[in-house]
Amino acid sequence: MGVTKRCPVCGATYPNANTQFCSNDGASLEPVDPYLGTTLEGKYRMESRLGAGGMGAVYKAHHLLLGRDVAVKVLRSEMLSDAKSAERFRREAQAAARLEHPNAVTIYDFGITADGNAYLVMELLRGTSLRDILDRDARLSLPRTVEIFTQVCAGIDRAHQLGVVHRDIKPDNVMVDERADGSVGVKVVDFGIALLQDAVAESGRLTGTGLIVGTANYMSPEHCRGASMDARSDVYSLGIVLYEMLAGRVPFTAPIVSAVIVAHVNEAPPPLGPIRPDVPPAVERVVLAALAKRPEDRPQTAGELARRLAAAAGGAADTMAVPGAVQTTAPVARVATDPSPPYATAPQANHAPFSGPVPATALGPAPERRGLSGLQVTLIAVVTLAAGFAIAAATLGVMNYRAAQNENRAAAPAPAPPPAENRNAAAPPTNTAAPVTPPVLVPPVKEPAPEPPAPEPPAADQVRGEVEQLLGDWVS
């Protein structure tokens, strides 16, 4: 269908896109949407244009046969340039149409118009895109992030189970319905369409201002290298979206696309702590795990990523006050004695088991403590009292024994002192002839023999031990 132009003054239309001015009044012509006011394939009356992007435009239409409003996305003509790309579109559209999940958009119909434009007919969604929410609020509170992001992961995980890899996860492809009660409903759109985008890019028919520029911030390292991709590539893109929801910006930015691609492959993402110090470290670890460069180091499924985030956020009471963010009641932090983990799910393939604190009940019951009987208490009291009397009696006996020994030593007679020498006796004259009288020899006085030492009394500890042994024999 050719692009037409319209005169804003007289309303005249012109089928030639190269015509610049109105032939009636000379006014500059304005482009006119070729689908507005028409009926597509005889079934869908195109009533208004909801938005447009690099892949095409989305319209609100009315299904004439079923009598309900739908959304019709008409892809750009270069998306289907040959039979191969047309067949690829049909295959991806059929796979996306099989996806029935509360968090994934429902596809009702698809086809290719006579002039070669592919289209998809989908449910008409309420709400706004996550991109518009982030542009408005910059960043979201942790409870609100978890509520939206886990629903996104649920829709993506279901698509992976059906073999559909999204390849173009970004906030623009997430529709959020903010309800009056504060809850939100989330739908992921554009499943399978990114595969056509890659085919067009490989053929070189996409300009530098096309889709690759718009999605480079969310591409996985393997996508940037042109390697094969699987569900783990979507997990990386989910990690970028999660990072942006918390930080208010994507981790890798640069003025040119090639620099962003190099960063995805080689650079580590900036830590969240300096940007959002109120985000718990456990949540930051989940984000960085999703952004691992190697696919095998990431959570292997979108469902596993959602469970990790829920567990990390559920262990910390969130009281963040983010400007413009809708605050919700945070879950109560669990303690180690809680017998159940923060979440209960069946074991999943490629999912590491929960490694939280060990519940106290897992350690088994505490050993039973038994009290003493009355007879045992009485015997212990008697033995203790008897031992006390015996020790006191032994101590008193030792004291009396030592006192008696001291009295005996005091009553013994003191030994006689030796005779004193008579220093005043006159010396005999030296000039007489009388014979010298020999001196009188006095026998020495014998010292009394020392008394043998008194035997030491037995020690108090020895007496106490003998008494306790005798009492013990008696009790037994």
Short mmCIF file of C-alpha atoms in Angstrom, two decimals:
data_model
loop_
_atom_site.label_atom_id
_atom_site.label_comp_id
_atom_site.label_asym_id
_atom_site.label_seq_id
_atom_site.Cartn_x
_atom_site.Cartn_y
_atom_site.Cartn_z
CA MET A 1 0.00 0.00 0.00
CA GLY A 2 1.60 3.29 -1.10
CA VAL A 3 2.18 6.22 1.20
CA THR A 4 -0.14 9.16 0.48
CA LYS A 5 -0.05 12.80 1.49
CA ARG A 6 -2.78 15.20 2.49
CA CYS A 7 -3.17 18.93 2.34
CA PRO A 8 -3.84 20.34 5.81
CA VAL A 9 -5.79 23.27 4.29
CA CYS A 10 -8.18 21.80 1.75
CA GLY A 11 -7.88 18.11 2.64
CA ALA A 12 -6.85 16.99 -0.80
CA THR A 13 -4.88 13.73 -0.89
CA TYR A 14 -2.02 12.75 -3.16
CA PRO A 15 -0.87 9.16 -3.85
CA ASN A 16 2.60 10.25 -4.94
CA ALA A 17 4.94 10.41 -1.97
CA ASN A 18 7.28 12.75 -3.85
CA THR A 19 4.68 15.53 -4.14
CA GLN A 20 5.62 18.36 -1.76
CA PHE A 21 2.92 21.04 -2.18
CA CYS A 22 -0.82 21.15 -2.76
CA SER A 23 -1.82 22.11 -6.26
CA ASN A 24 -4.91 23.91 -4.97
CA ASP A 25 -3.47 26.29 -2.38
CA GLY A 26 0.30 25.63 -2.37
CA ALA A 27 0.32 24.38 1.23
CA SER A 28 2.95 21.88 2.30
CA LEU A 29 1.59 18.34 2.23
CA GLU A 30 1.64 16.07 5.27
CA PRO A 31 2.16 12.30 5.14
CA VAL A 32 -0.94 10.23 5.79
CA ASP A 33 -0.92 6.82 7.43
CA PRO A 34 -1.81 4.34 4.71
CA TYR A 35 -3.80 2.05 7.02
CA LEU A 36 -5.96 4.45 9.04
CA GLY A 37 -9.59 4.27 8.03
CA THR A 38 -9.09 1.15 5.93
CA THR A 39 -10.18 -2.44 6.46
CA LEU A 40 -7.30 -4.89 6.59
CA GLU A 41 -7.91 -8.18 4.84
CA GLY A 42 -11.65 -7.48 4.91
CA LYS A 43 -11.81 -8.24 8.67
CA TYR A 44 -10.03 -5.57 10.72
CA ARG A 45 -11.15 -1.94 10.57
CA MET A 46 -8.10 0.18 11.46
CA GLU A 47 -9.43 2.89 13.77
CA SER A 48 -6.42 4.57 15.41
CA ARG A 49 -2.66 4.36 15.56
CA LEU A 50 -1.31 3.34 18.97
CA GLY A 51 2.40 3.64 18.29
CA ALA A 52 5.24 2.98 15.88
CA GLY A 53 8.79 1.70 16.04
CA GLY A 54 11.58 0.37 13.96
CA MET A 55 9.71 -2.86 13.20
CA GLY A 56 6.42 -1.29 12.21
CA ALA A 57 3.29 0.33 13.59
CA VAL A 58 0.57 -0.83 15.99
CA TYR A 59 -3.08 0.05 15.45
CA LYS A 60 -6.28 -0.29 17.40
CA ALA A 61 -8.69 -2.17 15.16
CA HIS A 62 -12.17 -3.65 15.37
CA HIS A 63 -12.75 -7.25 14.36
CA LEU A 64 -15.82 -7.02 12.16
CA LEU A 65 -16.76 -10.69 12.41
CA LEU A 66 -16.25 -11.18 16.16
CA GLY A 67 -17.26 -7.67 17.17
CA ARG A 68 -14.34 -6.97 19.50
CA ASP A 69 -11.40 -4.62 19.58
CA VAL A 70 -7.94 -5.98 18.84
CA ALA A 71 -4.41 -4.71 18.28
CA VAL A 72 -2.88 -5.11 14.82
CA LYS A 73 0.86 -4.81 14.31
CA VAL A 74 1.90 -4.19 10.72
CA LEU A 75 5.57 -4.92 10.08
CA ARG A 76 7.79 -2.92 7.80
CA SER A 77 7.85 -4.08 4.20
CA GLU A 78 11.59 -4.89 4.30
CA MET A 79 10.96 -7.45 7.02
CA LEU A 80 9.62 -9.80 4.33
CA SER A 81 11.75 -9.34 1.25
CA ASP A 82 11.77 -12.91 -0.02
CA ALA A 83 10.09 -16.28 0.33
CA LYS A 84 12.55 -17.41 2.99
CA SER A 85 11.78 -14.53 5.33
CA ALA A 86 8.04 -15.01 4.74
CA GLU A 87 8.29 -18.64 5.73
CA ARG A 88 10.31 -17.69 8.79
CA PHE A 89 7.60 -15.22 9.80
CA ARG A 90 4.87 -17.85 9.51
CA ARG A 91 6.87 -20.33 11.58
CA GLU A 92 7.61 -17.86 14.35
CA ALA A 93 4.05 -16.54 14.37
CA GLN A 94 2.65 -20.05 14.74
CA ALA A 95 5.00 -20.77 17.65
CA ALA A 96 4.06 -17.51 19.37
CA ALA A 97 0.35 -18.22 18.82
CA ARG A 98 0.71 -21.47 20.80
CA LEU A 99 1.93 -19.49 23.79
CA GLU A 100 -0.99 -19.21 26.19
CA HIS A 101 0.05 -17.65 29.47
CA PRO A 102 -1.32 -14.85 31.69
CA ASN A 103 1.95 -12.94 31.28
CA ALA A 104 2.27 -13.28 27.51
CA VAL A 105 0.26 -11.48 24.87
CA THR A 106 -2.29 -13.65 23.07
CA ILE A 107 -1.99 -13.80 19.28
CA TYR A 108 -5.29 -14.34 17.46
CA ASP A 109 -4.26 -14.19 13.82
CA PHE A 110 -1.41 -13.39 11.45
CA GLY A 111 -0.89 -13.06 7.72
CA ILE A 112 0.73 -11.22 4.82
CA THR A 113 -1.12 -8.52 2.91
CA ALA A 114 -1.36 -8.37 -0.87
CA ASP A 115 1.32 -5.67 -1.01
CA GLY A 116 3.74 -7.82 1.04
CA ASN A 117 3.35 -6.45 4.55
CA ALA A 118 3.19 -8.98 7.40
CA TYR A 119 0.79 -8.36 10.27
CA LEU A 120 -0.09 -9.86 13.64
CA VAL A 121 -3.47 -9.60 15.34
CA MET A 122 -3.21 -9.61 19.13
CA GLU A 123 -5.28 -8.92 22.20
CA LEU A 124 -5.69 -5.23 22.92
CA LEU A 125 -3.75 -4.56 26.10
CA ARG A 126 -4.50 -1.99 28.75
CA GLY A 127 -1.89 -0.02 30.61
CA THR A 128 1.44 1.38 29.54
CA SER A 129 4.85 0.06 28.67
CA LEU A 130 7.55 -0.48 31.24
CA ARG A 131 9.62 1.98 29.21
CA ASP A 132 7.11 4.73 29.89
CA ILE A 133 7.08 3.85 33.59
CA LEU A 134 10.87 4.02 33.82
CA ASP A 135 10.91 7.29 31.91
CA ARG A 136 8.43 8.65 34.44
CA ASP A 137 9.74 7.19 37.70
CA ALA A 138 13.44 6.67 36.82
CA ARG A 139 13.74 3.69 39.15
CA LEU A 140 11.38 1.50 41.12
CA SER A 141 11.16 0.30 44.70
CA LEU A 142 12.28 -3.24 45.40
CA PRO A 143 8.77 -4.66 46.10
CA ARG A 144 7.40 -3.11 42.92
CA THR A 145 10.37 -4.34 40.92
CA VAL A 146 9.88 -7.89 42.20
CA GLU A 147 6.15 -7.81 41.46
CA ILE A 148 6.65 -6.73 37.84
CA PHE A 149 9.85 -8.61 37.07
CA THR A 150 8.71 -12.01 38.33
CA GLN A 151 5.68 -11.81 36.03
CA VAL A 152 7.94 -10.96 33.09
CA CYS A 153 10.07 -14.00 33.91
CA ALA A 154 6.98 -16.19 34.14
CA GLY A 155 5.90 -15.30 30.61
CA ILE A 156 9.42 -15.71 29.20
CA ASP A 157 9.91 -19.02 31.00
CA ARG A 158 6.74 -20.43 29.46
CA ALA A 159 7.92 -19.36 26.00
CA HIS A 160 11.24 -21.13 26.56
CA GLN A 161 9.40 -24.30 27.49
CA LEU A 162 7.76 -24.17 24.06
CA GLY A 163 11.07 -23.56 22.33
CA VAL A 164 10.48 -19.85 21.65
CA VAL A 165 13.43 -17.53 22.38
CA HIS A 166 12.33 -13.91 22.54
CA ARG A 167 15.67 -12.31 21.48
CA ASP A 168 14.44 -8.75 22.03
CA ILE A 169 13.57 -8.40 25.73
CA LYS A 170 13.48 -4.75 26.73
CA PRO A 171 11.14 -2.42 28.68
CA ASP A 172 9.42 -1.40 25.43
CA ASN A 173 8.13 -4.98 25.02
CA VAL A 174 6.66 -5.21 28.54
CA MET A 175 3.15 -3.88 29.08
CA VAL A 176 2.12 -3.06 32.66
CA ASP A 177 -1.49 -2.63 33.79
CA GLU A 178 -1.48 -0.67 37.05
CA ARG A 179 -4.78 -1.50 38.73
CA ALA A 180 -6.75 0.57 41.20
CA ASP A 181 -5.99 -1.78 44.11
CA GLY A 182 -2.23 -1.22 43.69
CA SER A 183 -1.50 -4.55 42.01
CA VAL A 184 -0.14 -4.84 38.50
CA GLY A 185 -0.73 -7.13 35.55
CA VAL A 186 2.17 -7.72 33.17
CA LYS A 187 2.23 -8.91 29.56
CA VAL A 188 5.28 -9.56 27.38
CA VAL A 189 4.83 -8.79 23.68
CA ASP A 190 6.67 -9.34 20.37
CA PHE A 191 7.56 -13.00 20.81
CA GLY A 192 9.47 -14.41 17.86
CA ILE A 193 9.53 -11.17 15.88
CA ALA A 194 13.17 -10.48 16.77
CA LEU A 195 14.21 -13.49 14.72
CA LEU A 196 12.98 -11.67 11.63
CA GLN A 197 14.88 -8.61 12.77
CA ASP A 198 18.13 -10.59 12.91
CA ALA A 199 17.52 -11.99 9.44
CA VAL A 200 17.03 -8.50 8.05
CA ALA A 201 20.16 -7.27 9.80
CA GLU A 202 22.20 -10.14 8.34
CA SER A 203 21.01 -9.23 4.86
CA GLY A 204 22.23 -5.66 5.31
CA ARG A 205 18.85 -4.05 4.62
CA LEU A 206 18.69 -2.36 8.04
CA THR A 207 20.14 1.12 8.38
CA GLY A 208 22.17 2.49 11.27
CA THR A 209 19.05 4.02 12.78
CA GLY A 210 17.08 0.78 12.80
CA LEU A 211 16.37 -1.89 15.32
CA ILE A 212 19.92 -2.88 16.19
CA VAL A 213 20.52 0.58 17.62
CA GLY A 214 17.38 0.41 19.71
CA THR A 215 18.12 -2.96 21.28
CA ALA A 216 21.92 -2.98 21.63
CA ASN A 217 21.68 -2.03 25.30
CA TYR A 218 19.90 -5.33 26.05
CA MET A 219 21.83 -7.76 23.84
CA SER A 220 23.69 -10.69 25.40
CA PRO A 221 27.43 -11.18 24.83
CA GLU A 222 26.78 -14.17 22.56
CA HIS A 223 24.27 -12.10 20.59
CA CYS A 224 26.88 -9.36 20.20
CA ARG A 225 29.43 -11.88 18.92
CA GLY A 226 26.98 -13.38 16.45
CA ALA A 227 27.11 -16.77 18.20
CA SER A 228 24.20 -19.15 18.61
CA MET A 229 21.65 -18.16 21.25
CA ASP A 230 19.32 -20.05 23.52
CA ALA A 231 17.12 -19.29 26.52
CA ARG A 232 20.12 -18.10 28.53
CA SER A 233 20.54 -15.19 26.14
CA ASP A 234 17.09 -14.01 27.22
CA VAL A 235 18.18 -14.43 30.85
CA TYR A 236 21.00 -11.94 30.24
CA SER A 237 18.56 -9.46 28.68
CA LEU A 238 16.27 -9.93 31.68
CA GLY A 239 19.24 -9.09 33.91
CA ILE A 240 19.73 -5.82 32.02
CA VAL A 241 16.06 -4.95 32.49
CA LEU A 242 16.26 -5.81 36.21
CA TYR A 243 19.38 -3.67 36.59
CA GLU A 244 17.63 -0.74 34.91
CA MET A 245 14.53 -1.07 37.08
CA LEU A 246 16.66 -0.76 40.23
CA ALA A 247 19.40 1.62 39.10
CA GLY A 248 17.40 3.86 36.77
CA ARG A 249 19.80 3.24 33.89
CA VAL A 250 21.29 0.36 31.93
CA PRO A 251 24.76 -0.86 32.98
CA PHE A 252 26.47 -0.16 29.63
CA THR A 253 26.07 3.09 27.72
CA ALA A 254 28.16 4.74 25.03
CA PRO A 255 27.66 7.30 22.25
CA ILE A 256 28.04 4.62 19.56
CA VAL A 257 26.55 1.16 19.29
CA SER A 258 29.86 -0.61 18.74
CA ALA A 259 31.17 0.60 22.11
CA VAL A 260 28.08 -0.78 23.87
CA ILE A 261 28.57 -4.13 22.14
CA VAL A 262 32.22 -4.26 23.21
CA ALA A 263 31.17 -3.49 26.80
CA HIS A 264 28.66 -6.35 26.82
CA VAL A 265 31.40 -8.75 25.76
CA ASN A 266 34.35 -7.52 27.83
CA GLU A 267 33.35 -5.22 30.71
CA ALA A 268 31.87 -6.04 34.11
CA PRO A 269 28.67 -4.15 34.98
CA PRO A 270 29.02 -1.36 37.53
CA PRO A 271 28.00 -2.50 41.03
CA LEU A 272 24.57 -1.49 42.24
CA GLY A 273 25.72 -0.55 45.74
CA PRO A 274 26.98 2.98 44.97
CA ILE A 275 23.90 3.67 42.85
CA ARG A 276 21.28 2.13 45.14
CA PRO A 277 22.79 1.56 48.60
CA ASP A 278 19.33 0.56 49.88
CA VAL A 279 19.25 -2.55 47.66
CA PRO A 280 20.26 -5.62 49.73
CA PRO A 281 23.55 -7.29 48.70
CA ALA A 282 21.69 -10.56 48.10
CA VAL A 283 19.57 -8.87 45.43
CA GLU A 284 22.64 -7.35 43.82
CA ARG A 285 24.24 -10.79 43.62
CA VAL A 286 21.18 -12.08 41.74
CA VAL A 287 21.41 -9.21 39.24
CA LEU A 288 25.13 -9.72 38.63
CA ALA A 289 24.64 -13.48 38.23
CA ALA A 290 22.16 -12.84 35.42
CA LEU A 291 24.74 -10.57 33.77
CA ALA A 292 27.52 -13.17 33.74
CA LYS A 293 29.45 -13.18 30.47
CA ARG A 294 29.32 -16.96 30.05
CA PRO A 295 25.85 -18.47 29.63
CA GLU A 296 26.70 -21.41 31.91
CA ASP A 297 27.41 -19.00 34.79
CA ARG A 298 23.93 -17.43 34.68
CA PRO A 299 20.66 -18.79 36.05
CA GLN A 300 19.78 -21.36 33.43
CA THR A 301 16.12 -20.43 33.08
CA ALA A 302 13.97 -17.33 33.53
CA GLY A 303 12.04 -19.19 36.20
CA GLU A 304 15.20 -19.82 38.19
CA LEU A 305 16.11 -16.13 37.96
CA ALA A 306 12.68 -15.16 39.30
CA ARG A 307 12.97 -17.61 42.20
CA ARG A 308 16.40 -16.30 43.16
CA LEU A 309 15.17 -12.72 43.13
CA ALA A 310 12.10 -13.56 45.20
CA ALA A 311 14.25 -15.37 47.77
CA ALA A 312 16.81 -12.55 47.99
CA ALA A 313 14.17 -9.83 48.28
CA GLY A 314 12.02 -11.85 50.69
CA GLY A 315 14.84 -12.07 53.24
CA ALA A 316 15.05 -8.31 53.79
CA ALA A 317 12.25 -5.97 54.84
CA ASP A 318 12.21 -3.21 52.26
CA THR A 319 11.49 0.30 53.50
CA MET A 320 12.94 2.20 50.58
CA ALA A 321 11.39 5.53 49.70
CA VAL A 322 11.99 6.10 46.02
CA PRO A 323 10.62 9.34 44.54
CA GLY A 324 7.68 8.57 42.31
CA ALA A 325 7.64 4.88 43.19
CA VAL A 326 4.55 3.08 44.42
CA GLN A 327 5.41 1.60 47.81
CA THR A 328 3.97 -1.71 48.91
CA THR A 329 4.16 -3.60 52.16
CA ALA A 330 7.41 -5.51 52.35
CA PRO A 331 7.41 -9.14 53.43
CA VAL A 332 8.47 -9.90 56.97
CA ALA A 333 12.05 -11.14 57.21
CA ARG A 334 12.32 -14.82 58.04
CA VAL A 335 14.51 -16.18 60.77
CA ALA A 336 16.55 -19.35 60.93
CA THR A 337 13.99 -21.12 63.09
CA ASP A 338 11.34 -20.92 60.36
CA PRO A 339 10.87 -24.54 59.24
CA SER A 340 10.01 -23.47 55.68
CA PRO A 341 12.26 -21.66 53.16
CA PRO A 342 11.23 -18.23 51.84
CA TYR A 343 9.64 -19.97 48.87
CA ALA A 344 8.44 -23.50 48.24
CA THR A 345 8.80 -24.96 44.77
CA ALA A 346 9.39 -28.38 43.34
CA PRO A 347 12.98 -29.10 42.26
CA GLN A 348 13.64 -27.64 38.84
CA ALA A 349 16.07 -28.77 36.18
CA ASN A 350 19.29 -26.73 36.08
CA HIS A 351 18.27 -24.97 39.27
CA ALA A 352 20.55 -24.91 42.28
CA PRO A 353 18.83 -26.03 45.49
CA PHE A 354 17.90 -23.47 48.07
CA SER A 355 20.87 -22.74 50.31
CA GLY A 356 19.35 -20.62 53.04
CA PRO A 357 19.85 -20.96 56.82
CA VAL A 358 19.40 -24.44 58.25
CA PRO A 359 16.12 -24.64 60.20
CA ALA A 360 16.51 -25.46 63.85
CA THR A 361 14.15 -28.40 63.46
CA ALA A 362 16.59 -30.04 61.05
CA LEU A 363 19.09 -30.48 63.86
CA GLY A 364 16.87 -32.99 65.70
CA PRO A 365 15.30 -32.73 69.18
CA ALA A 366 17.41 -31.56 72.07
CA PRO A 367 18.55 -34.31 74.51
CA GLU A 368 16.16 -34.88 77.44
CA ARG A 369 17.35 -33.68 80.81
CA ARG A 370 16.34 -35.90 83.78
CA GLY A 371 16.12 -34.58 87.36
CA LEU A 372 17.38 -36.27 90.60
CA SER A 373 15.04 -38.35 92.72
CA GLY A 374 14.27 -37.45 96.35
CA LEU A 375 16.32 -40.38 97.77
CA GLN A 376 19.37 -39.36 95.78
CA VAL A 377 19.11 -35.77 97.01
CA THR A 378 18.85 -36.98 100.65
CA LEU A 379 21.89 -39.26 100.37
CA ILE A 380 23.96 -36.49 98.83
CA ALA A 381 23.00 -34.13 101.67
CA VAL A 382 23.89 -36.73 104.37
CA VAL A 383 27.24 -37.52 102.78
CA THR A 384 28.11 -33.86 102.42
CA LEU A 385 27.20 -33.10 106.07
CA ALA A 386 29.12 -36.10 107.40
CA ALA A 387 32.16 -35.20 105.37
CA GLY A 388 32.04 -31.67 106.78
CA PHE A 389 31.97 -32.93 110.38
CA ALA A 390 34.82 -35.36 109.75
CA ILE A 391 37.01 -32.67 108.20
CA ALA A 392 36.29 -30.32 111.14
CA ALA A 393 37.14 -33.04 113.70
CA ALA A 394 40.38 -33.93 111.93
CA THR A 395 41.42 -30.30 111.76
CA LEU A 396 40.70 -29.82 115.50
CA GLY A 397 42.72 -32.95 116.38
CA VAL A 398 45.73 -31.70 114.46
CA MET A 399 45.56 -28.35 116.24
CA ASN A 400 45.40 -30.03 119.72
CA TYR A 401 48.33 -32.32 118.88
CA ARG A 402 50.54 -29.42 117.87
CA ALA A 403 49.61 -27.43 121.01
CA ALA A 404 50.61 -30.36 123.29
CA GLN A 405 54.00 -30.67 121.60
CA ASN A 406 54.68 -26.99 122.14
CA GLU A 407 53.84 -27.30 125.92
CA ASN A 408 56.29 -30.25 126.38
CA ARG A 409 59.10 -28.28 124.84
CA ALA A 410 58.45 -25.31 127.11
CA ALA A 411 58.50 -27.49 130.37
CA ALA A 412 61.91 -29.22 129.73
CA PRO A 413 64.90 -27.89 132.05
CA ALA A 414 67.42 -25.68 130.31
CA PRO A 415 71.06 -27.11 130.23
CA ALA A 416 73.67 -25.70 132.78
CA PRO A 417 75.98 -23.09 131.28
CA PRO A 418 79.76 -23.86 131.32
CA PRO A 419 81.86 -22.33 134.23
CA ALA A 420 83.06 -18.83 133.58
CA GLU A 421 86.81 -18.21 133.44
CA ASN A 422 88.32 -16.27 136.55
CA ARG A 423 90.06 -13.45 134.83
CA ASN A 424 90.87 -11.61 138.25
CA ALA A 425 93.11 -14.32 139.87
CA ALA A 426 96.65 -13.10 140.68
CA ALA A 427 99.38 -14.55 138.62
CA PRO A 428 102.15 -16.48 140.60
CA PRO A 429 105.45 -14.63 141.02
CA THR A 430 107.88 -15.51 138.40
CA ASN A 431 110.96 -15.13 140.67
CA THR A 432 110.17 -17.88 143.28
CA ALA A 433 111.68 -21.30 143.29
CA ALA A 434 108.58 -23.13 144.45
CA PRO A 435 107.38 -25.79 142.04
CA VAL A 436 104.54 -24.91 139.73
CA THR A 437 101.24 -26.49 140.69
CA PRO A 438 99.58 -28.23 137.67
CA PRO A 439 96.14 -26.85 136.68
CA VAL A 440 93.00 -28.61 137.72
CA LEU A 441 91.27 -30.20 134.70
CA VAL A 442 87.44 -29.77 134.70
CA PRO A 443 85.55 -32.38 132.67
CA PRO A 444 83.35 -30.86 129.89
CA VAL A 445 79.62 -30.64 130.44
CA LYS A 446 77.66 -32.86 128.06
CA GLU A 447 74.80 -31.22 126.05
CA PRO A 448 71.42 -33.00 126.46
CA ALA A 449 70.51 -35.08 123.42
CA PRO A 450 67.93 -33.34 121.19
CA GLU A 451 64.44 -34.76 121.33
CA PRO A 452 63.23 -36.55 118.17
CA PRO A 453 60.85 -34.38 116.03
CA ALA A 454 57.19 -34.96 116.54
CA PRO A 455 55.52 -36.85 113.70
CA GLU A 456 53.56 -34.61 111.33
CA PRO A 457 49.77 -35.12 111.51
CA PRO A 458 48.05 -36.35 108.39
CA ALA A 459 47.07 -33.65 105.91
CA ALA A 460 43.48 -32.41 105.85
CA ASP A 461 42.98 -33.47 102.18
CA GLN A 462 44.10 -36.99 103.09
CA VAL A 463 41.69 -37.13 106.01
CA ARG A 464 38.85 -35.78 103.82
CA GLY A 465 39.54 -38.41 101.18
CA GLU A 466 39.54 -41.29 103.66
CA VAL A 467 36.31 -40.05 105.23
CA GLU A 468 34.55 -39.67 101.89
CA GLN A 469 35.70 -43.12 100.85
CA LEU A 470 34.30 -44.65 104.05
CA LEU A 471 31.01 -42.74 103.67
CA GLY A 472 30.79 -43.76 100.02
CA ASP A 473 31.24 -47.42 100.93
CA TRP A 474 28.56 -47.04 103.55
CA VAL A 475 26.05 -45.36 101.13
CA SER A 476 26.59 -47.97 98.44
#
